[in-house]
Coordinates of C-alpha atoms and ligand atoms in Angstrom, one line a residue:
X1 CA 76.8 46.8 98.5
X2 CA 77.4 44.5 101.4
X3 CA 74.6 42.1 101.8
X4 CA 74.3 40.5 105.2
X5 CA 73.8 36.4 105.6
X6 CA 71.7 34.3 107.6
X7 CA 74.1 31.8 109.8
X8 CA 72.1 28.3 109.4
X9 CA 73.7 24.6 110.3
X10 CA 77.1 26.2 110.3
X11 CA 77.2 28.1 107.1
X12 CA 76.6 31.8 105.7
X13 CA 73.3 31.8 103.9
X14 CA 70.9 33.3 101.4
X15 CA 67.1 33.8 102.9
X16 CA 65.4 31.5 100.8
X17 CA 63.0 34.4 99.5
X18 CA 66.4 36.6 98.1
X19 CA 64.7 39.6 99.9
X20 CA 66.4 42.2 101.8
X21 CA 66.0 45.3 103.9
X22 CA 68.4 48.3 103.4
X23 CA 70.5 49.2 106.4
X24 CA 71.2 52.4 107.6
X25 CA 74.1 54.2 108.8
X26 CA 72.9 56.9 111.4
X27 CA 75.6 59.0 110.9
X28 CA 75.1 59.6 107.2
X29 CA 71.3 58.7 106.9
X30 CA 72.6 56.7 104.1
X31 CA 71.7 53.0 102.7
X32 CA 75.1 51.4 103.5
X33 CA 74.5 47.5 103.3
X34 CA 71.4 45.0 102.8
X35 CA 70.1 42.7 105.5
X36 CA 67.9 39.2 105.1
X37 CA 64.2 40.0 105.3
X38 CA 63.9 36.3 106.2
X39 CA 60.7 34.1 106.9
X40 CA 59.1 31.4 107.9
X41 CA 61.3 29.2 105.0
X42 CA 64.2 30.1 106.6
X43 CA 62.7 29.7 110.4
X44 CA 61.8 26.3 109.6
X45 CA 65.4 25.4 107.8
X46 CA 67.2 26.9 111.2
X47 CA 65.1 24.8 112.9
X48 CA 65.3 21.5 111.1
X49 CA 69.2 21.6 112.2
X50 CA 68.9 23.0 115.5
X51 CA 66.6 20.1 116.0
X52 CA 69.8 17.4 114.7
X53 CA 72.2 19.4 116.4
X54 CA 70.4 19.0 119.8
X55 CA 71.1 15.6 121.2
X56 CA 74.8 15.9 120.3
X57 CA 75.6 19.0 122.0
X58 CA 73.3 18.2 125.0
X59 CA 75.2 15.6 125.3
X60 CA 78.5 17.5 125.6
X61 CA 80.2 17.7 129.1
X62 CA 80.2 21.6 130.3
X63 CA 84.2 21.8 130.2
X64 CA 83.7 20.5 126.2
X65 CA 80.7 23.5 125.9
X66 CA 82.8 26.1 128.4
X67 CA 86.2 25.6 126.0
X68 CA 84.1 26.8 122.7
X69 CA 82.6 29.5 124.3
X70 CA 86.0 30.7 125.5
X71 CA 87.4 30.1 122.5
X72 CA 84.4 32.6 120.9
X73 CA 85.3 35.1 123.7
X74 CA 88.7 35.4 122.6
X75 CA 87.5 35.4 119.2
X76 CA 85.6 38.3 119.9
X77 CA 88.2 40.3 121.7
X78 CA 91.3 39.6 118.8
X79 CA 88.7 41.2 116.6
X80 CA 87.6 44.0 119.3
X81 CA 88.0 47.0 116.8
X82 CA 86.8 45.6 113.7
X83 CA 83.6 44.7 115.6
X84 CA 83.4 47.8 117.6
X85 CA 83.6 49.7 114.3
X86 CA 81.0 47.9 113.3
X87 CA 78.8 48.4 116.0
X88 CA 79.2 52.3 115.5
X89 CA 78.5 52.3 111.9
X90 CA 75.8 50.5 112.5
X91 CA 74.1 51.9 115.7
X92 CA 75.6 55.6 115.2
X93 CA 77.2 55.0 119.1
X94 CA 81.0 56.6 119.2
X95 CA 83.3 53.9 117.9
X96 CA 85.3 55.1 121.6
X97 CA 82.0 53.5 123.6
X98 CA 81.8 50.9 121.3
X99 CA 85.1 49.8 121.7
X100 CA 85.5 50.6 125.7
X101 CA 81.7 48.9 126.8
X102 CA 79.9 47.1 124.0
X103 CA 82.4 44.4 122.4
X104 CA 84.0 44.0 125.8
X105 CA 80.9 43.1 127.8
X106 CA 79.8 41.0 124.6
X107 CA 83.4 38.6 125.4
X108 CA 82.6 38.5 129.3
X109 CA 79.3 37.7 128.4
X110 CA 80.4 34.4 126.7
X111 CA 83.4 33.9 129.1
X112 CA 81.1 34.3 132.2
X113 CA 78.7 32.2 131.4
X114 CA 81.6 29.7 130.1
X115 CA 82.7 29.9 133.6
X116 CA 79.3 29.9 135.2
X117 CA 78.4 26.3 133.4
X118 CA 81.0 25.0 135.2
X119 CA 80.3 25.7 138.4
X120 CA 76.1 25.4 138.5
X121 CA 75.0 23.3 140.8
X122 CA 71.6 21.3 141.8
X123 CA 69.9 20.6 145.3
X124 CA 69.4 17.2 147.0
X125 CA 66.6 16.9 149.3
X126 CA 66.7 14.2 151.9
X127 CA 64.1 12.3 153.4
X128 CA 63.7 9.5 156.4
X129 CA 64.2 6.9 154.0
X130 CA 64.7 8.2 150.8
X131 CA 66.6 10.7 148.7
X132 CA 65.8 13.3 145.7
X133 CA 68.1 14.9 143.6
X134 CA 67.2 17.3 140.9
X135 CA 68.3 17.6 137.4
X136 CA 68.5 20.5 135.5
X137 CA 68.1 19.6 131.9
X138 CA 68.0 22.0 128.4
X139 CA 65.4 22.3 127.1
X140 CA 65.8 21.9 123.4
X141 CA 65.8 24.8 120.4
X142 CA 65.3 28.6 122.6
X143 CA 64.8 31.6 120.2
X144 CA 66.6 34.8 121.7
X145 CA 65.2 38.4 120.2
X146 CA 67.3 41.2 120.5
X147 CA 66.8 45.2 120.1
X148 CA 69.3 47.7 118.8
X149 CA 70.1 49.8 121.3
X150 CA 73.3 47.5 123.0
X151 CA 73.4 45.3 119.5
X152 CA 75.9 42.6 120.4
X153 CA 76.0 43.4 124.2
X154 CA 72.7 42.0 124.7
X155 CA 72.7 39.3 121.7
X156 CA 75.2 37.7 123.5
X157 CA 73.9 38.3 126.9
X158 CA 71.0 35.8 125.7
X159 CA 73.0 33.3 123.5
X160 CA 75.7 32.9 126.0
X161 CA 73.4 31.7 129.4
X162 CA 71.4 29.5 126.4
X163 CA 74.4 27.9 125.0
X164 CA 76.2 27.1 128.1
X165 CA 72.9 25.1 129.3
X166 CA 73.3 23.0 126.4
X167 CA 70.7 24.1 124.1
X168 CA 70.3 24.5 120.8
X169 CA 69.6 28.2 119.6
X170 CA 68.1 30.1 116.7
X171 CA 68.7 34.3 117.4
X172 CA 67.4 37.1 115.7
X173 CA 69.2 40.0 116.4
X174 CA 67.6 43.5 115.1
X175 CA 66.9 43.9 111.9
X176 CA 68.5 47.6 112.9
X177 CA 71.9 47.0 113.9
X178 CA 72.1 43.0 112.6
X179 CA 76.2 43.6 111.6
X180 CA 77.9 42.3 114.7
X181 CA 75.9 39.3 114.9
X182 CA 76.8 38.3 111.4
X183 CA 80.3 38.6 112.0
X184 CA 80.2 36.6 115.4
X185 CA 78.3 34.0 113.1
X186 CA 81.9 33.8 111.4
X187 CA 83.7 33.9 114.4
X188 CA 81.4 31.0 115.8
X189 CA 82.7 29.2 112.4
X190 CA 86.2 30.1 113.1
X191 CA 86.3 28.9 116.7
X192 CA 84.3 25.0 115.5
X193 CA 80.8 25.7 116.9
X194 CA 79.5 22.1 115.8
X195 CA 76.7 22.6 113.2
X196 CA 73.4 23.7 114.1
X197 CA 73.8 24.6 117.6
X198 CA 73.7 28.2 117.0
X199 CA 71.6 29.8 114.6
X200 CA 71.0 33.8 113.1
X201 CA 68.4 35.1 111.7
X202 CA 68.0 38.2 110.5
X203 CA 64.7 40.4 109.7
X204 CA 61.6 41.9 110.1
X205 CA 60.5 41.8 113.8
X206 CA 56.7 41.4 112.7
X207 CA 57.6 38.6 109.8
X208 CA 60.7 36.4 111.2
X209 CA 60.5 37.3 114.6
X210 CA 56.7 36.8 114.6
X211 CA 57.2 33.1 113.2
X212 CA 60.6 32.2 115.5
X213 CA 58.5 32.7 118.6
X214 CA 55.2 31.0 117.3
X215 CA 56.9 27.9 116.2
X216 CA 55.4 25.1 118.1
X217 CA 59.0 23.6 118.5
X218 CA 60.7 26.7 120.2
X219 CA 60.9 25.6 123.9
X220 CA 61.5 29.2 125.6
X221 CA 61.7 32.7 124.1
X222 CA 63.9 35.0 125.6
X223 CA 63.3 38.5 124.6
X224 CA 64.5 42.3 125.0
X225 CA 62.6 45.0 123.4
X226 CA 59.8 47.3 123.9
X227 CA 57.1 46.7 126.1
X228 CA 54.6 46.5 123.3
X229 CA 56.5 43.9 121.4
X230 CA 56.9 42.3 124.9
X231 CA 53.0 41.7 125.0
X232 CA 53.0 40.4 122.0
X233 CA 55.6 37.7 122.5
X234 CA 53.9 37.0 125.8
X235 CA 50.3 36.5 124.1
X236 CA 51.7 33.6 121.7
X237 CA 53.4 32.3 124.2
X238 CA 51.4 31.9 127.1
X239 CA 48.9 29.2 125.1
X240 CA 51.5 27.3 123.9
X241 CA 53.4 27.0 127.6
X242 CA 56.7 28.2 126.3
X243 CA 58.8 29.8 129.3
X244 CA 59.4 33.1 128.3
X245 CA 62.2 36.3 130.1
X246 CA 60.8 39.5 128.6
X247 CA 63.0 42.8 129.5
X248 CA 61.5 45.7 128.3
X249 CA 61.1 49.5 128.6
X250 CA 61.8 51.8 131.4
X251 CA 61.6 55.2 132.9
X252 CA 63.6 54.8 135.7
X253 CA 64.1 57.7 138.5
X254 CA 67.1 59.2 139.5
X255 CA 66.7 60.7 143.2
X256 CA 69.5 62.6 144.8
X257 CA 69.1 64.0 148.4
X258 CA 70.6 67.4 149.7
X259 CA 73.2 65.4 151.2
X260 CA 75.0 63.0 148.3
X261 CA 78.5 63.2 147.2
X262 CA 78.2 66.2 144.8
X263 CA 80.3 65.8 142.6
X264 CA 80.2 61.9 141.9
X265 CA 76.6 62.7 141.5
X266 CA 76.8 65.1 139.0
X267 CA 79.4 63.7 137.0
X268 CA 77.6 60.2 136.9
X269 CA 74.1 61.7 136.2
X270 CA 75.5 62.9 133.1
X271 CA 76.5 59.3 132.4
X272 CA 73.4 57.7 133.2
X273 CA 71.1 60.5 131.3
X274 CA 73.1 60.4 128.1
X275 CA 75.4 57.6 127.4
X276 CA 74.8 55.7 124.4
X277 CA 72.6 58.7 123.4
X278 CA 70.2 58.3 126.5
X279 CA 69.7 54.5 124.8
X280 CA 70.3 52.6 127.6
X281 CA 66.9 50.8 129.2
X282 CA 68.7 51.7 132.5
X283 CA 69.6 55.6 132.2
X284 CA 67.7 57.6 134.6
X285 CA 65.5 60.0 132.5
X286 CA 63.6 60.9 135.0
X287 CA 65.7 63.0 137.7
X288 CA 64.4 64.0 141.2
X289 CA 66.4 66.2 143.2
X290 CA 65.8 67.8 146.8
X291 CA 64.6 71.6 147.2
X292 CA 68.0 72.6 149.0
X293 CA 70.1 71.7 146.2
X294 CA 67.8 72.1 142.8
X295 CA 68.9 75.2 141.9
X296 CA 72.8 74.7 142.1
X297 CA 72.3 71.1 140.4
X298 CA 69.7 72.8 137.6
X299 CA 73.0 75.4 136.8
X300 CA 75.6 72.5 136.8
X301 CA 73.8 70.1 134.9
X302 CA 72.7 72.3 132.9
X303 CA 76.3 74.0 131.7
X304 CA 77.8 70.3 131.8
X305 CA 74.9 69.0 129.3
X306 CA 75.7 72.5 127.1
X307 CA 79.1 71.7 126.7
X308 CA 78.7 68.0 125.7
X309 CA 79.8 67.5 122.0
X310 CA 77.7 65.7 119.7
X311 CA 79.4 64.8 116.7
X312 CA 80.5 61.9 114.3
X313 CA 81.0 58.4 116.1
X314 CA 84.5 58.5 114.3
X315 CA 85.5 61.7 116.3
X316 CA 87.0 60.4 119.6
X317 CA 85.8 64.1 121.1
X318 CA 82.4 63.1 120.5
X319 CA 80.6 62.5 124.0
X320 CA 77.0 61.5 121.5
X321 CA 76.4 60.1 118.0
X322 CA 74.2 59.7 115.9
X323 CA 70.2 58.5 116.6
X324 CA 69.7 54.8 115.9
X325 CA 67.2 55.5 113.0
X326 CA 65.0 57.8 111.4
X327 CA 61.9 56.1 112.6
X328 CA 63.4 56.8 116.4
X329 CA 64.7 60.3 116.0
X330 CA 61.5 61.2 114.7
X331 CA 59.8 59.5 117.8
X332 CA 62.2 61.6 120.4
X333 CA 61.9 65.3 118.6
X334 CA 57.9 63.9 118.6
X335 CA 57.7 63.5 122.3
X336 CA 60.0 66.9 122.9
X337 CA 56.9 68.6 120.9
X338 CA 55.1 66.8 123.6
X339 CA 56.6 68.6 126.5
X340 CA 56.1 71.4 124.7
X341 CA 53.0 71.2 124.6
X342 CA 52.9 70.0 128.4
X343 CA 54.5 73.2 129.4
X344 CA 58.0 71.9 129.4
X345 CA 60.6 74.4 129.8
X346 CA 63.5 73.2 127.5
X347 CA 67.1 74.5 129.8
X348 CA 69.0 73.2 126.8
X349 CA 68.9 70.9 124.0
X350 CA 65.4 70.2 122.9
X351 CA 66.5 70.5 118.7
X352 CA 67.8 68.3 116.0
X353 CA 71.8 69.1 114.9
X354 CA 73.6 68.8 111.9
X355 CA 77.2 68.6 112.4
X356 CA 79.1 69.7 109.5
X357 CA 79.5 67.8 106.3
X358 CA 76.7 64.7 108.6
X359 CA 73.9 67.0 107.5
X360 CA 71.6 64.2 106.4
X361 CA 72.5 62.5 109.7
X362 CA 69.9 62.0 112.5
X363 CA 71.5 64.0 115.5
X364 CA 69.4 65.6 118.6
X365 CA 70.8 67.5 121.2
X366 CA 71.2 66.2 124.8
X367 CA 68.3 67.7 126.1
X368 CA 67.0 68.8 129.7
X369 CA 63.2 70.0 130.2
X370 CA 62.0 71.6 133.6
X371 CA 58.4 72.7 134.9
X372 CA 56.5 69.7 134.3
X373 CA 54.5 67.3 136.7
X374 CA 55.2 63.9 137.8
X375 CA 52.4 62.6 135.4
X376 CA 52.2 64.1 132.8
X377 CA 53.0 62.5 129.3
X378 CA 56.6 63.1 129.4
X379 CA 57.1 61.6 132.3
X380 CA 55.2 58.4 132.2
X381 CA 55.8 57.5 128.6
X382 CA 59.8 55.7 127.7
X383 CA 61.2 58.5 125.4
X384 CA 64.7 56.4 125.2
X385 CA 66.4 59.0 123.9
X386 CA 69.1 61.7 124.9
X387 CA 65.9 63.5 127.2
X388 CA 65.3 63.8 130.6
X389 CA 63.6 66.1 132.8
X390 CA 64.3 67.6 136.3
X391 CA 61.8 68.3 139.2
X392 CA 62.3 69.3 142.9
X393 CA 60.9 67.6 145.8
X394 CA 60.6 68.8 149.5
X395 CA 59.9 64.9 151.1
X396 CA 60.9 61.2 151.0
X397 CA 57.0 60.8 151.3
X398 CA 56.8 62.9 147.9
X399 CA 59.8 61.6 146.2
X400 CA 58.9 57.8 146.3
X401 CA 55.0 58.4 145.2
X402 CA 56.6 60.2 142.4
X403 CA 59.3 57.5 141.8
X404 CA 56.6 54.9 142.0
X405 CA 53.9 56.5 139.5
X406 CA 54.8 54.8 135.9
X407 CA 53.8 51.6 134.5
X408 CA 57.5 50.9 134.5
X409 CA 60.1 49.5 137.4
X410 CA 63.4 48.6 135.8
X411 CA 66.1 50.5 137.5
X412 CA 66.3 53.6 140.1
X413 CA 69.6 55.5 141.3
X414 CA 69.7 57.0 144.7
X415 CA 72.1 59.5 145.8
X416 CA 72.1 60.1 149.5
X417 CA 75.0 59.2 151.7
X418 CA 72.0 58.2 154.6
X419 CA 72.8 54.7 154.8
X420 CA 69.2 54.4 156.7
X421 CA 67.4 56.4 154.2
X422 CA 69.1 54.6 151.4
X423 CA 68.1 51.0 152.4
X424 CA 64.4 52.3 153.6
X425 CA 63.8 53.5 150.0
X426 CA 65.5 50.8 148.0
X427 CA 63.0 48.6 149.5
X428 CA 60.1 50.9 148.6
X429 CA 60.6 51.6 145.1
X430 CA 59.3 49.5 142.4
X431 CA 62.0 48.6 140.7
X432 CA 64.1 45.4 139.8
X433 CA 67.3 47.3 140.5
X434 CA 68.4 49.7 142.5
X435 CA 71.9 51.6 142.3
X436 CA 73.1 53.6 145.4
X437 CA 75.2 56.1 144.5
X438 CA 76.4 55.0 141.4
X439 CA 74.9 53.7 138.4
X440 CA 75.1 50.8 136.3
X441 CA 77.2 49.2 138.4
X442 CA 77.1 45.2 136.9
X443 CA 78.2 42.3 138.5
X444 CA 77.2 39.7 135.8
X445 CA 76.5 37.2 138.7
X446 CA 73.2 39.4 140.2
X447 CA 69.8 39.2 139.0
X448 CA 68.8 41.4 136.2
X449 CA 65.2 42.3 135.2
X450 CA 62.4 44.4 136.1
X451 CA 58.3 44.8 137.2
X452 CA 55.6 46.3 136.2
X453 CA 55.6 46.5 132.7
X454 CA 59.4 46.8 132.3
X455 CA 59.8 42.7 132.8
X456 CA 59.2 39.0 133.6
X457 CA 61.4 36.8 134.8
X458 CA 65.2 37.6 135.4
X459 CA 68.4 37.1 133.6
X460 CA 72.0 36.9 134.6
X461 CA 74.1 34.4 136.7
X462 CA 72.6 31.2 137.8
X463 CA 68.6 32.9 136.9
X464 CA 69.8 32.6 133.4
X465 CA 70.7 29.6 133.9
X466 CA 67.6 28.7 135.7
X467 CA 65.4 29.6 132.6
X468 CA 67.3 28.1 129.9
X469 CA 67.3 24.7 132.0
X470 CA 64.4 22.4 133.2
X471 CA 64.0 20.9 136.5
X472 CA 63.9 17.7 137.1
X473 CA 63.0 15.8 140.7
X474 CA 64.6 12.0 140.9
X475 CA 63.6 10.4 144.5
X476 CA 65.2 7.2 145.4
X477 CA 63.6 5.4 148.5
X478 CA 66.0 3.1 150.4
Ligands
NAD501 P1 61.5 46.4 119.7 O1 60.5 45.8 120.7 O2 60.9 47.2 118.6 O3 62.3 45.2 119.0 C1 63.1 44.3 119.8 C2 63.3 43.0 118.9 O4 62.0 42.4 118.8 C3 63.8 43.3 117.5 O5 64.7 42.3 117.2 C4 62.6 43.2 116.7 O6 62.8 42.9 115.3 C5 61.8 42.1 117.4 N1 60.3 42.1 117.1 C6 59.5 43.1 116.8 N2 58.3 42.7 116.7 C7 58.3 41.4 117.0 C8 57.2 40.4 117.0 N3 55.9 40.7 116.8 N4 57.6 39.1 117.4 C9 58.9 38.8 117.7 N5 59.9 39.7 117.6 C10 59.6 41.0 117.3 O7 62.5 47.2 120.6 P2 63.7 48.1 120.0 O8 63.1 49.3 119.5 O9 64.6 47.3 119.2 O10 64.5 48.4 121.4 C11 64.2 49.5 122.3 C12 63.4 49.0 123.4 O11 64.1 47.9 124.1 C13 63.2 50.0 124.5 O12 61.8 49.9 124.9 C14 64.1 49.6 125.6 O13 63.7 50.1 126.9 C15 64.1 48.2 125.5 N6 65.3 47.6 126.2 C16 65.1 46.9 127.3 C17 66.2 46.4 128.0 C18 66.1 45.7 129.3 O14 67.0 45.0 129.7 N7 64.9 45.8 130.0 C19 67.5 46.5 127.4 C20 67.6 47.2 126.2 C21 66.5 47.7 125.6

């Protein structure tokens, strides 16, 4: 059986303790390959060479740091269907989606940021008199922590920004999905990434991730996850002064108005309540639509959701996989008991499926629930599954207290073509993004991140950059 390796000082690597964790494919609900349960041996061995590495490559002009990181992104896209096979065997995502959104955004990732190096710029400040300029420094060895849901989409959103500051970086992807980041650790050796700059480990959240961020030499932690591991991160943190980005959960509203463009609307709300499974921090699982139109977009979505094929991620026709893991489906077919219990009327979906000879697979149908209130369980807590449920409302007044009512405030659609309305609630609702009439829309240059509980700090474009860099004011008098 394939066993995964830790990528430390530039080489493929045992954990030190010769312990691994079985990894899953969805699909099968079968052991498939072994992963590094590393620890703090290995954390300390990653960091002992990030450490080395750092002067050096700090020390590297941005075209020398922009050329490798191009020279990964091509990497990344000669080898676009051995990784996005990869991706779906791991995560249980069609190999189709895989192929078309995940490993693509994982080579603009490293080519935007590539780019983006090259062009960031500092302010001068003048003075009667004097001068100040400010530099913007790294800041030494970063940890990045990634989920499982976007494996090497979103491990490469945080290496890529971190890199191209010049700083020295020890990742641990999930211990879930960890396949894609081992095989960019070989592409990283392919393309000449000097020694130590860039390191992997792989493991246990609880054990290696636990020790990665309390390290007292780990400058910044940048983190996406769940908001409970979130708080955890942020409590060893915050003694210690590390600067820490923490994107986490969501139960972002969709809101579509009598008077949107029906049919983009209803052909991109199945998008953004189901792609990826409904795994997406940013789908819109909770969906508000206005009395005049609830009952023709109920029969639509409804039918559209119904013929949706779930299948195996090797089936081209499949629209959904597989769940990421058992732990998880069990979580969503727990939280559809839920809004059972609530009084949730389940219009379709709502059961587990086992697609012919994937029986021991972990597949839910998409599933949509009506009848329930704004508040209740169901609607407040992230299910982050293939779920969501509908509700009419009568007001804007009614829509936006709704809207506004979880701990969360990641993302929110709109769908109205009121160009007045539109703007009036996109600066009402509690939310770090807002999509009007469309969704996930990303210009890699914008801010990304969320408030409440669904985030601190920002990421993308020059914010990324921002975090992974330390000001520094020089004043010259004259
Ligand atoms: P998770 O919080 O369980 O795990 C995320 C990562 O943190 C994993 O690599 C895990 O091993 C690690 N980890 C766990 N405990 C840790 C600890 N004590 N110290 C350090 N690291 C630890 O999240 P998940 O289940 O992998 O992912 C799903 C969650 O991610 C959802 O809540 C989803 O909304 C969120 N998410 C948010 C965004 C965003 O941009 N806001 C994007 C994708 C996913």
């Amino acid at each position: 059986m394939q066993q995964i390796k830790n990528f430390i000082n530039g080489e493929l690597v045992t954990p030190q303790n010769g312990q691994y964790l079985d990894l899953y494919d969805p699909s099968t609900g079968t052991v498939y390959a072994q992963v590094p349960d590393s620890d703090l041996k290995d954390v300390n061995i990653a960091m002992e060479s990030a450490i080395k590495a750092f002067p050096n490559w700090a020390a590297t002009s941005t075209t020398e740091r922009s050329a490798l990181m191009t020279k990964i992104a091509d990497l990344i896209d000669k080898n676009l269907d051995r990784l996005a096979e990869a991706e779906s065997l791991d995560n249980g995502k069609p190999i189709w989606l895989a192929k078309k959104v995940d490993i693509p955004r994982a080579s603009s990732n490293m080519r935007f940021f590539a780019q983006a190096i090259t062009q960031f710029s500092t302010q001068a400040h003048e003075m009667s008199g004097a001068i100040n300029y400010t530099l913007r420094e790294p800041l030494g060895v970063v940890a990045t922590i990634s989920p499982w849901n976007l494996p090497l989409y979103l491990f490469t959103w945080k290496i890529a920004p971190a890199l191209a500051a010049g700083n020295c970086v020890i990742a641990k992807p999930s211990e879930v999905t960890p396949m894609t980041a081992f095989l960019l650790s070989e592409l990283c050796i392919e393309a000449g990434l000097p020694k130590g700059v860039f390191n992997v480990l792989h493991g246990d959240g609880i054990k290696v991730g636990a020790e990665l961020t309390k390290h007292p030499k780990i400058k910044a932690i940048s983190f996406t996850g769940s908001t409970r591991v979130g708080k955890e991160i942020a409590k060893v943190a915050a003694p210690a002064f590390k600067k820490i980005s923490l994107e986490m959960g969501g139960k972002n509203p969709n809101i579509i108005f009598a008077d949107c463009n029906y049919d983009k609307m209803l052909s991109t709300t199945m998008r953004s309540s189901f792609a990826n499974q409904g795994q997406i921090c940013l789908c819109g699982s909770r969906i508000f639509v206005e009395r005049p139109i609830y009952d023709r977009f109920k029969k639509d979505f409804t039918e559209k959701t119904k013929a949706l094929k779930v299948g195996h991620p090797s089936d081209p026709t499949s629209k959904l996989g597989a769940i990421v893991s058992k732990p998880h489906y069990d979580k969503i077919l727990s939280h559809l008991e839920i809004a059972k219990e609530e009084g949730g009327h389940i219009l379709t979906g709502g059961i587990p499926l086992h697609p012919e000879g994937y029986e021991e697979g972990w597949y839910i149908a998409p599933t949509i629930i009506e009848g329930l209130s704004h508040d209740c369980r169901t609607n407040q807590e992230e299910i982050f599954g293939p779920v969501v449920t509908i509700m009419p409302f009568d007001t804007e007044e009614e829509v936006l207290l709704y809207a506004n009512s979880t701990e969360y405030g990641l993302s929110a659609t709109l769908w109205t073509e009121n160009l007045s309305r539109a703007n009036r609630l996109s600066k009402q609702i509690h939310a770090g993004i807002v999509w009007i009439n469309t969704w996930l829309l990303r210009d890699l240059r914008t801010p990304f991140g969320g408030v409440k509980s669904s985030g601190v700090g920002r990421e993308g474009g020059n914010e990324a950059l921002r975090f992974f860099t330390e000001a520094k004011n020089v004043c010259i008098q004259y």
